[in-house]
Each structure stands twice: as structure tokens, then as C-alpha cells.
Amino acid sequence: MRTRIAPSPTGFLHLGTARTALFSWAFARHFGGDFILRIEDTDVARSSQEAVDQIIAALRWLQLDIDEGPFFQMQRIERYREVIDQMLAAGTAYHCYCSSEELEAMREAQRARGEKPRYDGRWRPEPGKALPSVPPGVPPVVRFRNPQGGVVTWDDLVKGPISISNQELDDLVIARADGTPTYNFCVVVDDWDMQISHVVRGDDHVNNTPRQINILRALLGDSGAPLPVYGHVPMILGPDGDKLSKRHGAVSVTQYEDEGYLPEAMLNYLARLGWSHGDAEIFSREQLLAWFDGTHLSKSPAQWDPAKLSWVNAHYLKAMADVPLAALVAQQLRRRGIDVPVDERLSRLCALFKDRCGTTVELADWIGMYFVEVSASDDDMTAFVTDAVKPAVATLRGKLGEVEWTRAAIAAAIKATLGEHGLKMPQLAQAVRVLMCGRSQTPSLDAVLELFTREQVLARLRGA
Ligand code: GLU
């Protein structure tokens, strides 16, 4: 069992590609096989090292560990040339000297006759056929000699049996006039050389598959070697039913990392886009690997659901141990210019606030107030820090200047203050929250206060 992911480094790792990578990886791992990374960088103008780095970083973040690669197609050009020469020699490929004007005229004529435009095979060698004379000084393209009759059939892992008539497929260009090999050809040579047994990819490639199978068959000859199993997973659609795009928010994996999602949550959520195991929604990496055997892949497109992703992420956030969570929150705070030590206090802050957060960004929104000044809105000040409550806040401040700095002692000081001023808890607590935290709702006040320093509390309550 050998699977691969073959992204083009023309941008970040798109969510659709990440999901395909996840399926391919889990599929290989389930059967104890290998997962291979191949970078399809033949579009030199649009490919970049930065994109390669990002793809690798995103796979690493999701912990989709690769066994071989990255292999780069641009480093394999010699190998493609070698195969093309072999095909020319074997007669499974041939030179075509048509100019682009000639091809355009051919298509025009076909359209005028109401036919589908296609290469008419004028340079295709046939027994007893006289080929046109080679025009001087014209570098030829190389075309694949596609079989003329019959159908190409494969049993798609996702879509079931698919048959395409060879009449639909014309003689594909496999090397351009400047000698560069074309996409469908390179993929075949790569999958062959890398001994890929299962090709899982987006269903935008369904039309390429019969061409690739024909080329591969030509290369395999009568060696009896098996073809890979192909599985084409449907696209991921945006919440509005259109193809997932930037319009729907983030479409790169790394952006979700930046926005405070956890890799375990992302992995879990992505796995459920187009695959299921009974009605399991939350499952571990180990469960995924135990279950993912290439069945239960959905034939219909999956829909991106940001609310569900947040729900899944919140689940993992709650379940995560506080010490590693503190490290992630420190990273988020650092990005805002707030440098904090990853210490016990930060872990306790995570424990206190994580239940109410969907992402580490939201968690950093809460915890930031322990490290930078906050300011309450005028409305909150007017509504909660009233003249009726101010004397009680001053009393509490006095007591907090002296008590032992423990949650129990702070709770006792609050209680005593309420008794002395004849106030109810919410009246005092909301005023203190607005002054301390810049908002009127927080977890339990004594727990919130304990994690500030005494100096911070005395300074912020002076504002009453
Ligand atoms: N480079 C192709 C893509 O990103 C991969 C095609 C394949 O998996 O065969 O869509």
C-alpha cells in the first residue's frame, strides 16, 4: 500500500488538498503502508519555495507524517525525457509538427461541421499511411498514441465503476515543442516510478484518469503489473453551495493555525468532510487510523461548516492539558506584542477560561487582560460602577490590600464586604469585573481575582 499527495506549490495548502492528504495518509497508515509527498512544480512561473515550505509546515502541523519525499517534478525532468524517448522508440508516442494556426484551423473546421474539436491525428503514424512532410525548422510536440477503440474502465474507490470511451480522448500532447513534459504525463511516470498503489484525489481529476490509465498501460506493456486503484473524492463546497473559496473565509490550513484552531480538531473535522464512521463525530487520530479502510467515502460533495469546526475545536480545547495549551496561548499573545512566561499562572488562566472559548485566539482575548491594561466602556462604567456600589468597591479594595492572596481569603473578603454594605453579589461583582476586566461577565470573581497580582487589583479598583 503506497499513497501520495501531489500538491502544486502555487499557493498555500488548500483545505481540499489537506483533506485529500489526510485521506491518503490515513488510508496508507491503516494498512501499514507508506505515504509519499510529491511537489508538482512544473508550472515554474507560479511555483515558489515559500509555497513548498508552507505545504510542508501545514502537513507537519496536522501531523501527517510522510515516509518518502518531498520529490520535486522539476528534478525529474531527465527521467521524463528518457521515458518519452522510450515511447517514441516503441511507437506509443509520435512527433506532431502542427503549428498553432493549423490546430486552430482544424478546430474551426470541426466546429463548423458541428463536431467536437479534437486533434485529427494527421501526424499519427499508421501502417500504410503517408505522413505529411516534415516542415523545416519547426520543433515538434510529442503526442501520446491513444488507443483508438474500446473503453477505459476503472472501479473508482469513491464513485464506483467509471467507463470512458477512447473516442472521447484524442492524442494528448505529452511534451511541448520546447521539450517540457506535460502534467498528465509526469503524473503517470511519477505514480509508476514511486509505485503508488492507491491514488486518492479530488474529482476535478476524473477526466484526467482515463488518459493517465492509457499512458500507464502503454508504459507497462504486457508486464502484467497492476494499475493503481483510483479514488476521486468530491469537492468541498462552501456553506452557500459554491466551490469553497476565499469568499468563505480562510481556505489555507496555516490560516486556521493562526486563527487558533488545534491540529487535532482540524484533523477530526476534515476527516468528516466526505467520510464517516457510523455517527462518530469526535474521534482520536488513533481511531481514525483504525477505521479508515477506504470505505464509507461519500459520493456527494461535503459542505464546509464553520460552526461545526468551532464546535469541534471547542471540544478539543476543553480536553487539552493546560500546560501545552498555555504554550499555544503564549504564542497568540506574543503575536499581539504581549510577551508572557509559560508558567503555572498561565496554565491556571487557561484552565479558568478555556471552557468559554472556541479557539486559542479567544482564549488569548480573555487572558490578555492579565498582562495589559484594560479600559471599560463608558456605558459599562455608568451601568455597573454606580455611586451605590462605589463605597463597597473601596471597602473591598481595603480588605484585599491585607488578606492572604488565596482564592478562599479573597472570597471571604468579598462576602464580608457584601455584608457590610447590604449588597447582593451581582451588584458588587459586576462593578469589580468592569474595573478589573473591562467587561461585566467573567467566571467566578474570586477565581478571576486570585490570578491577578495584588498590585494589579489595588491599582484597577482605585478607579472606582
Ligand atoms: N497537482 C495536482 C493537484 O494539486 C495533483 C493531482 C493528483 O493528485 O494526481 O490537483
XYZ file of C-alpha atoms and ligand atoms in Angstrom:
474
model
C 0.000 0.000 0.000
C 1.542 3.291 -1.123
C -0.374 6.552 -1.346
C 0.727 10.063 -2.126
C -0.275 13.675 -2.055
C 0.877 15.719 -5.005
C 0.243 19.410 -4.405
C 1.312 22.146 -6.787
C 3.280 24.786 -4.876
C 1.409 27.692 -6.415
C -0.086 28.753 -3.083
C -0.780 27.599 0.455
C -2.094 24.111 1.225
C -5.767 24.420 0.371
C -8.296 22.762 2.678
C -9.377 20.415 -0.118
C -5.803 19.256 -0.663
C -5.294 18.915 3.083
C -8.338 16.673 3.266
C -7.084 14.559 0.355
C -3.704 14.326 2.088
C -5.427 13.256 5.268
C -7.408 10.530 3.483
C -4.322 9.263 1.637
C -2.232 9.278 4.791
C -4.866 7.551 6.949
C -5.520 5.003 4.202
C -1.824 4.084 3.961
C -1.359 4.035 7.724
C -4.424 1.847 8.237
C -2.844 -0.826 6.068
C 0.681 -0.252 7.359
C 1.749 1.319 4.063
C 3.701 4.413 3.032
C 2.616 7.975 2.391
C 4.608 9.993 -0.116
C 4.861 13.730 -0.776
C 5.411 14.866 -4.330
C 5.636 18.519 -5.255
C 4.217 19.167 -8.740
C 6.236 22.246 -9.543
C 6.387 22.145 -13.328
C 4.400 25.378 -13.526
C 7.635 27.230 -12.869
C 6.161 30.699 -13.218
C 3.584 30.123 -10.487
C 5.548 27.816 -8.171
C 7.526 29.146 -5.221
C 9.772 27.872 -2.458
C 7.622 29.764 0.020
C 4.600 27.710 -1.018
C 6.630 24.489 -0.708
C 7.649 25.498 2.818
C 4.067 26.293 3.717
C 2.777 22.992 2.385
C 5.340 21.093 4.411
C 4.605 23.188 7.514
C 0.868 22.562 7.155
C 1.342 18.796 6.793
C 3.610 18.860 9.816
C 1.082 20.874 11.809
C -1.607 18.290 11.042
C 0.974 15.608 11.832
C 0.502 13.881 8.511
C 3.964 12.397 8.607
C 5.466 11.470 5.275
C 7.574 8.380 4.632
C 9.186 9.483 1.377
C 9.745 12.793 -0.312
C 9.270 15.552 -0.935
C 10.056 14.622 -4.529
C 10.126 17.532 -6.939
C 8.979 17.086 -10.516
C 11.436 19.708 -11.747
C 14.242 17.468 -10.502
C 12.900 14.596 -12.576
C 12.870 16.232 -15.999
C 15.647 13.938 -17.264
C 13.605 10.919 -16.275
C 10.541 12.213 -18.169
C 12.709 12.801 -21.270
C 14.032 9.280 -21.002
C 10.506 7.821 -20.882
C 9.405 9.976 -23.801
C 12.329 8.692 -25.863
C 11.378 5.134 -24.972
C 7.797 5.773 -26.034
C 8.886 7.351 -29.323
C 11.060 4.305 -29.967
C 8.246 1.918 -29.038
C 5.750 3.780 -31.220
C 3.418 4.621 -28.348
C 4.199 8.307 -28.898
C 4.957 10.328 -32.030
C 6.064 13.760 -33.202
C 3.468 16.204 -34.386
C 4.519 19.291 -36.374
C 1.196 21.122 -36.453
C 1.552 24.844 -35.861
C -0.903 26.547 -33.562
C -2.531 28.198 -36.620
C -3.018 24.791 -38.184
C -4.580 23.419 -34.999
C -6.874 26.423 -34.738
C -7.976 25.988 -38.354
C -8.587 22.272 -37.673
C -10.829 23.103 -34.729
C -12.653 25.842 -36.636
C -13.478 23.408 -39.410
C -14.681 20.821 -36.936
C -16.890 23.306 -35.165
C -18.304 24.463 -38.483
C -19.250 20.842 -39.222
C -20.884 20.615 -35.779
C -18.200 18.231 -34.489
C -16.418 18.301 -31.196
C -12.999 19.950 -31.645
C -10.184 17.419 -31.341
C -6.805 16.575 -32.816
C -7.492 14.751 -36.075
C -4.439 12.510 -35.946
C -2.759 13.955 -39.023
C 0.737 13.116 -37.731
C -0.276 9.845 -36.132
C 1.637 7.032 -37.809
C -0.475 4.146 -39.117
C 0.598 1.178 -41.192
C 0.459 2.190 -44.829
C -0.371 5.832 -44.063
C 1.710 8.559 -45.701
C 2.533 11.289 -43.203
C 2.866 14.928 -44.283
C 6.406 16.030 -44.997
C 8.227 17.446 -42.013
C 8.258 21.257 -42.216
C 11.790 22.664 -41.892
C 12.789 24.408 -38.676
C 9.603 23.510 -36.765
C 10.222 21.895 -33.368
C 7.586 19.195 -32.908
C 5.459 18.376 -29.883
C 5.236 14.757 -28.760
C 1.770 13.199 -28.700
C 0.634 10.049 -26.996
C -0.783 7.463 -29.365
C -4.056 6.903 -27.556
C -5.791 3.570 -28.249
C -8.498 4.118 -30.840
C -11.228 1.686 -29.934
C -12.761 0.398 -26.760
C -13.312 1.963 -23.411
C -11.190 2.766 -20.385
C -12.787 1.392 -17.264
C -11.805 1.582 -13.650
C -13.552 0.788 -10.415
C -13.321 4.063 -8.582
C -12.884 3.708 -4.853
C -15.386 6.502 -4.267
C -17.592 6.671 -7.334
C -17.757 3.020 -8.328
C -17.215 1.790 -11.916
C -16.458 4.517 -14.469
C -16.099 3.932 -18.217
C -14.887 6.449 -20.763
C -14.820 5.678 -24.457
C -11.448 6.101 -26.140
C -13.285 8.051 -28.817
C -13.610 10.835 -26.274
C -9.836 11.058 -25.851
C -7.584 12.473 -28.516
C -3.841 12.101 -28.793
C -2.625 14.097 -25.842
C 0.493 16.259 -26.056
C 2.973 14.755 -23.580
C 5.916 17.033 -24.385
C 5.688 20.602 -25.636
C 7.733 21.919 -28.525
C 10.348 23.225 -26.079
C 10.719 19.713 -24.689
C 8.938 20.256 -21.354
C 6.709 17.350 -20.401
C 3.045 17.979 -19.644
C 1.098 17.442 -16.471
C -0.808 14.239 -17.257
C 2.351 12.578 -18.452
C 4.526 13.495 -15.457
C 1.883 12.245 -13.035
C 1.869 8.857 -14.729
C 5.640 8.471 -14.729
C 5.772 9.559 -11.102
C 2.998 7.290 -9.888
C 4.680 4.455 -11.761
C 8.221 5.127 -10.520
C 7.007 5.741 -6.978
C 4.968 2.545 -7.095
C 1.817 4.272 -5.951
C -0.849 1.651 -5.318
C -3.763 3.970 -4.468
C -4.351 7.404 -5.962
C -6.813 9.428 -3.901
C -7.505 12.905 -5.280
C -10.178 15.484 -5.947
C -12.827 14.610 -8.507
C -11.719 17.526 -10.668
C -9.191 14.944 -11.898
C -11.737 12.346 -13.079
C -11.268 13.475 -16.684
C -7.513 13.011 -16.446
C -7.716 9.469 -15.173
C -8.607 7.637 -18.423
C -5.758 9.453 -20.188
C -3.366 8.561 -17.397
C -4.509 4.929 -17.413
C -3.905 4.704 -21.164
C -0.413 6.165 -20.847
C 0.388 3.894 -17.929
C -0.834 0.847 -19.854
C 1.421 1.838 -22.725
C 4.350 2.011 -20.309
C 3.549 -1.233 -18.548
C 3.122 -3.078 -21.842
C 2.380 -6.713 -21.129
C 4.339 -6.762 -17.878
C 1.146 -7.735 -16.091
C 1.803 -5.060 -13.443
C -1.415 -3.816 -11.845
C -2.752 -0.272 -12.274
C -3.195 1.841 -9.162
C -6.617 1.967 -7.569
C -8.108 5.418 -8.180
C -10.451 7.197 -5.803
C -11.920 10.601 -6.613
C -13.351 12.479 -3.677
C -15.971 15.153 -4.313
C -15.099 18.798 -3.810
C -15.642 20.677 -0.592
C -18.361 23.263 -1.040
C -18.773 26.498 0.859
C -21.750 26.993 3.170
C -23.636 28.558 0.221
C -23.133 25.511 -2.006
C -20.475 27.110 -4.230
C -16.983 25.701 -4.535
C -15.049 26.571 -1.359
C -13.097 29.753 -1.976
C -11.596 32.753 -0.246
C -15.036 34.301 -0.179
C -15.942 31.777 2.509
C -13.104 32.859 4.797
C -9.857 31.062 5.309
C -9.022 28.385 2.754
C -5.490 27.606 3.833
C -4.597 25.245 6.613
C -1.960 27.551 8.087
C -4.506 30.311 8.425
C -6.569 28.096 10.712
C -3.474 27.525 12.781
C -3.047 31.303 13.046
C -6.703 31.720 13.958
C -6.320 29.497 16.984
C -7.567 26.106 15.844
C -5.946 22.969 17.188
C -4.443 20.439 14.779
C -6.340 17.557 16.413
C -9.618 19.409 15.895
C -8.778 20.261 12.306
C -7.841 16.666 11.577
C -11.057 15.410 13.147
C -13.193 17.961 11.316
C -11.523 17.447 7.923
C -11.850 13.667 8.206
C -15.622 14.007 8.486
C -15.838 16.015 5.271
C -16.746 13.238 2.878
C -16.078 10.289 5.145
C -17.905 8.818 8.111
C -17.720 6.044 10.614
C -21.230 5.390 11.881
C -22.299 8.553 13.622
C -18.939 9.235 15.259
C -18.212 12.981 15.238
C -15.372 13.250 17.741
C -12.618 10.687 17.395
C -8.908 10.483 18.008
C -6.129 10.141 15.472
C -5.744 6.504 16.552
C -9.434 5.798 15.997
C -9.295 7.431 12.595
C -6.376 5.215 11.607
C -8.113 2.135 12.940
C -11.291 2.929 10.983
C -10.058 4.423 7.726
C -10.006 1.497 5.315
C -11.086 3.309 2.143
C -14.783 2.564 2.568
C -17.551 4.978 3.598
C -16.245 7.745 1.394
C -19.158 9.882 0.314
C -20.149 10.286 -3.345
C -21.696 13.674 -2.727
C -19.823 16.902 -2.045
C -19.120 17.855 1.551
C -20.082 21.260 2.826
C -17.773 23.463 4.854
C -19.444 24.329 8.125
C -17.552 26.908 10.216
C -19.931 26.485 13.169
C -19.237 22.773 13.331
C -15.491 23.358 13.088
C -15.728 25.763 16.043
C -17.727 23.211 17.990
C -15.142 20.510 17.314
C -12.330 22.899 18.199
C -14.005 23.954 21.451
C -14.246 20.287 22.359
C -10.512 19.733 21.836
C -9.662 22.964 23.608
C -11.551 21.857 26.719
C -9.946 18.438 26.599
C -6.416 19.726 26.099
C -3.990 19.675 29.027
C -3.382 23.168 30.395
C 0.409 23.184 30.111
C 0.617 22.675 26.318
C -2.405 24.929 25.914
C -0.544 27.660 27.814
C 2.291 27.423 25.294
C -0.164 27.986 22.419
C -1.812 30.920 24.179
C 1.598 32.452 24.873
C 2.253 32.243 21.122
C -1.019 34.016 20.374
C -0.231 36.700 22.947
C 3.246 37.162 21.525
C 1.708 37.899 18.153
C -0.081 40.799 19.822
C 3.164 42.036 21.286
C 2.421 40.631 24.751
C 5.359 38.576 25.993
C 4.393 36.262 28.818
C 6.187 33.386 30.526
C 4.727 29.920 30.001
C 4.360 29.226 33.693
C 1.929 27.818 36.207
C -0.081 31.014 36.296
C -0.648 30.887 32.539
C -1.743 27.235 32.804
C -4.194 28.156 35.535
C -5.532 31.007 33.415
C -6.090 28.529 30.585
C -7.926 26.211 32.957
C -10.123 29.055 34.143
C -11.155 30.422 30.745
C -10.919 27.583 28.224
C -14.470 26.348 28.803
C -15.882 29.500 27.321
C -13.625 29.658 24.259
C -13.768 28.214 20.757
C -10.161 28.981 19.773
C -6.825 29.870 21.349
C -7.346 33.347 19.882
C -10.470 33.747 22.021
C -8.566 32.368 24.968
C -5.828 34.946 24.398
C -8.564 37.625 24.214
C -9.512 36.720 27.778
C -6.088 36.160 29.215
C -4.595 39.317 27.717
C -6.287 41.384 30.443
C -3.908 39.887 32.992
C -0.952 41.384 31.174
C -2.105 44.673 29.683
C -4.317 47.455 30.979
C -7.999 47.237 30.117
C -10.482 50.037 29.788
C -14.172 49.632 30.359
C -16.677 51.296 28.041
C -18.439 54.399 29.316
C -21.716 52.513 29.098
C -20.458 49.726 31.361
C -18.995 52.234 33.798
C -22.313 54.069 34.024
C -24.397 50.913 34.228
C -22.321 48.912 36.717
C -19.920 51.157 38.604
C -22.699 53.202 40.202
C -22.495 55.590 43.127
C -24.373 52.995 45.164
C -21.659 50.396 44.640
C -18.519 52.576 44.709
C -18.191 52.665 48.535
C -18.376 48.839 48.620
C -15.642 48.615 45.965
C -13.476 50.860 48.138
C -14.118 48.624 51.161
C -13.232 45.525 49.177
C -10.066 47.200 47.943
C -9.071 47.927 51.517
C -9.601 44.325 52.559
C -7.775 42.933 49.527
C -4.798 45.067 50.468
C -4.366 42.943 53.548
C -5.696 39.410 53.029
C -3.596 36.402 52.260
C -3.570 36.056 48.455
C -5.640 32.876 48.140
C -8.942 32.228 46.474
C -10.599 31.391 49.824
C -9.381 34.584 51.513
C -10.471 36.691 48.537
C -13.896 35.018 48.621
C -14.186 35.791 52.327
C -13.275 39.459 51.733
C -15.972 39.732 49.073
C -18.531 38.150 51.364
C -17.667 40.438 54.255
C -17.922 43.488 52.003
C -21.384 42.450 50.803
C -22.500 42.067 54.432
C -21.137 45.454 55.477
C -22.838 47.289 52.604
C -26.030 45.251 52.405
C -25.439 44.499 48.695
C -26.156 41.443 46.592
C -23.274 39.582 44.927
C -24.073 40.581 41.317
C -24.054 44.304 42.119
C -20.559 44.230 43.594
C -19.207 41.529 41.302
C -20.241 43.284 38.089
C -18.684 46.555 39.200
C -15.433 44.794 40.126
C -15.429 42.881 36.838
C -15.898 46.031 34.784
C -12.994 47.693 36.602
C -10.698 44.663 36.580
C -11.572 43.044 33.272
C -13.322 45.702 31.209
C -16.436 43.541 30.999
C -19.267 42.623 33.300
C -19.301 38.846 32.759
C -16.488 36.506 33.740
C -16.035 33.203 35.530
C -16.346 33.216 39.324
C -14.994 36.512 40.694
C -12.739 35.080 43.412
C -11.083 32.746 40.876
C -10.629 35.612 38.412
C -9.148 37.933 41.052
C -6.787 35.370 42.523
C -4.861 35.122 39.251
C -4.182 38.864 39.161
C -1.417 40.136 41.412
C -2.464 42.073 44.488
C -0.837 45.189 42.986
C -2.926 44.885 39.809
C -6.127 44.541 41.797
C -5.389 47.509 44.039
C -4.456 49.665 41.037
C -7.516 48.763 38.947
C -10.011 49.087 41.797
C -8.688 52.565 42.561
C -10.632 53.696 39.507
C -13.971 53.414 41.335
N -1.067 18.577 -8.610
C -2.404 18.049 -8.637
C -3.325 18.945 -7.841
O -2.839 19.675 -6.993
C -2.447 16.665 -8.072
C -3.103 15.713 -8.948
C -3.036 14.294 -8.476
O -3.203 14.077 -7.258
O -2.824 13.437 -9.301
O -4.504 18.942 -8.056
